[in-house]
């Protein structure tokens, strides 16, 4: 079997490439030109995969790649995937995240091999935006036990809140339309947030765990235990009796809730969708929701710090013009029809990410200037 992955250098692309190689696929990844190398997520795979230069916004390059490679499966993971950035670059986000999908669908529609190609589209829980459904759960004989659960599933109406989510929703409807109009075997995975050790550094989980890694390394390099008294004033952390200081972690809205899983579990669902004879759309999620505060607690806890609040500054620059406050996905359909199960829990996810970043910081030993730039300017 032969697969093309658009977006192979990203978090999901790298895990999906590993999964397909394990299953004996020939994997072709499409990468766009970059002035400096950006293959860190797939360097360990470079001997086993084929890379082709191409850009999803260029219909000619997309067409020729689909024609020349003759794939059985195409996975579209390419996107301008940062919600905050989409407010600053809505046009660009639209071209990549909506227009790019159209380019692939057109390439499939006009391919003489159309009926032999299966297509996966990376849809997003962001498409639900402000909307959720509600159900009352509990023991009817114990009124106190009855609680209202808010959730999203395949039947929840969409109400996107950002240029990114609107572009994703356009792609979602395009896939349905090409399925109905032209018989394209296209499936959409409505994936809720999934993170990992390979997560981009300006998404909130990785921004937190990277800061913890750098901070732990700073403490270690100065011979300070994490339980020694730190004094936090304003934007800076000091240690009693010492001169050196460390910039605090700057974040935006800590009250938003997300349904966070691990990316390695989620790429398995993508593959399972394309093994079904009938194309369809599926929610992929854990069924749990946690606030950014919960993630901070779990992540700081992984290095033995319980009072995370003293290390964080709220910076309005990281607020979004419109927010998605609450996501909790119910993956019943994926569990029933695809027999998909997630394996990695919320706490394990946070611990794995922190331990990876602590390890990386140890190897990197960055300058304070680098830390300050990475953690205060981006994300
Ligand atoms: P990611 O790490 O941001 O990766 C995005 C990939 O798209 C990168 O390989 C990037 O290449 C590539 N790309 C961007 N613009 C391109 C262009 N013009 N032409 C070709 N390739 C381009 O995203 P991810 O977290 O792996 O997510 C994968 C997909 O799932 C994305 O579509 C995302 O929107 C969607 N999604 C993600 C989540 C999540 O929680 N992770 C949830 C739901 C949906 P460069 O390396 O060159 O930038
Ligand atoms: N990035 C970022 N940086 N987010 C912050 C920060 C910060 O400093 N502080 C608070 N947040 C809040 C955001 O406002 C948002 O409510 C939440 O943390 C999660 O933000 P991100 O990690 O950037 O992810 P996202 O939920 O906006 O989008 C991710 O998940 C979507 C699926 O629901 C991306 O991976 C999208 O591509 C994906 O579709």
Coordinates of C-alpha atoms and ligand atoms in Angstrom, one line a residue, residues 7-12 32 38 54-57 77-79 81 96 122-124 164 168 191-194 199, ligand 1:
X7 CA 1.9 17.8 6.6
X8 CA 4.4 15.1 7.4
X9 CA 6.8 17.4 9.2
X10 CA 4.1 18.3 11.8
X11 CA 3.3 16.5 15.1
X12 CA 0.6 14.2 13.6
X32 CA 7.3 22.8 1.6
X38 CA 12.3 21.7 9.8
X54 CA 5.3 20.8 -2.7
X55 CA 2.9 23.3 -1.3
X56 CA -0.7 22.5 -0.7
X57 CA -1.7 26.0 -1.9
X77 CA -2.8 17.0 7.8
X78 CA -1.3 20.2 6.3
X79 CA -2.7 23.4 7.7
X81 CA -3.0 25.1 12.5
X96 CA -3.8 26.9 3.3
X122 CA -8.0 16.6 9.5
X123 CA -11.2 18.3 10.7
X124 CA -11.2 19.9 14.2
X164 CA -8.9 28.8 11.5
X168 CA -11.6 23.9 8.7
X191 CA -10.2 15.4 16.3
X192 CA -10.2 17.1 19.7
X193 CA -6.9 18.5 21.0
X194 CA -4.1 16.1 21.0
X199 CA 3.8 19.3 19.8
Ligands
LIG1 P1 1.2 21.0 12.9 O1 2.2 20.4 13.8 O2 1.0 22.5 12.9 O3 1.6 20.5 11.4 C1 1.0 21.1 10.3 C2 1.7 20.6 9.0 O4 1.2 21.3 7.9 C3 3.3 20.8 9.0 O5 3.9 19.7 8.5 C4 3.4 22.0 8.1 O6 4.6 22.1 7.4 C5 2.3 21.7 7.1 N1 1.9 22.8 6.2 C6 1.6 24.0 6.6 N2 1.3 24.8 5.6 C7 1.6 24.1 4.5 C8 1.5 24.3 3.1 N3 1.2 25.5 2.6 N4 1.8 23.3 2.2 C9 2.2 22.1 2.7 N5 2.3 21.8 4.0 C10 2.0 22.8 4.9 O7 -0.3 20.4 13.1 P2 -0.7 19.0 13.9 O8 -0.9 19.3 15.3 O9 0.2 17.9 13.4 O10 -2.1 18.8 13.2 C11 -2.3 18.1 12.0 C12 -3.6 18.5 11.4 O11 -4.7 18.2 12.2 C13 -3.7 20.0 11.1 O12 -4.5 20.2 9.9 C14 -4.5 20.5 12.3 O13 -5.1 21.7 11.9 C15 -5.4 19.4 12.5 N6 -5.9 19.2 13.9 C16 -5.0 19.2 14.9 C17 -5.4 19.0 16.2 C18 -4.4 18.9 17.4 O14 -4.9 19.1 18.5 N7 -3.1 18.7 17.1 C19 -6.8 18.8 16.5 C20 -7.7 18.8 15.4 C21 -7.2 19.0 14.1 P3 5.8 23.0 8.1 O15 6.6 22.0 9.0 O16 6.6 23.4 6.9 O17 5.3 24.1 8.8

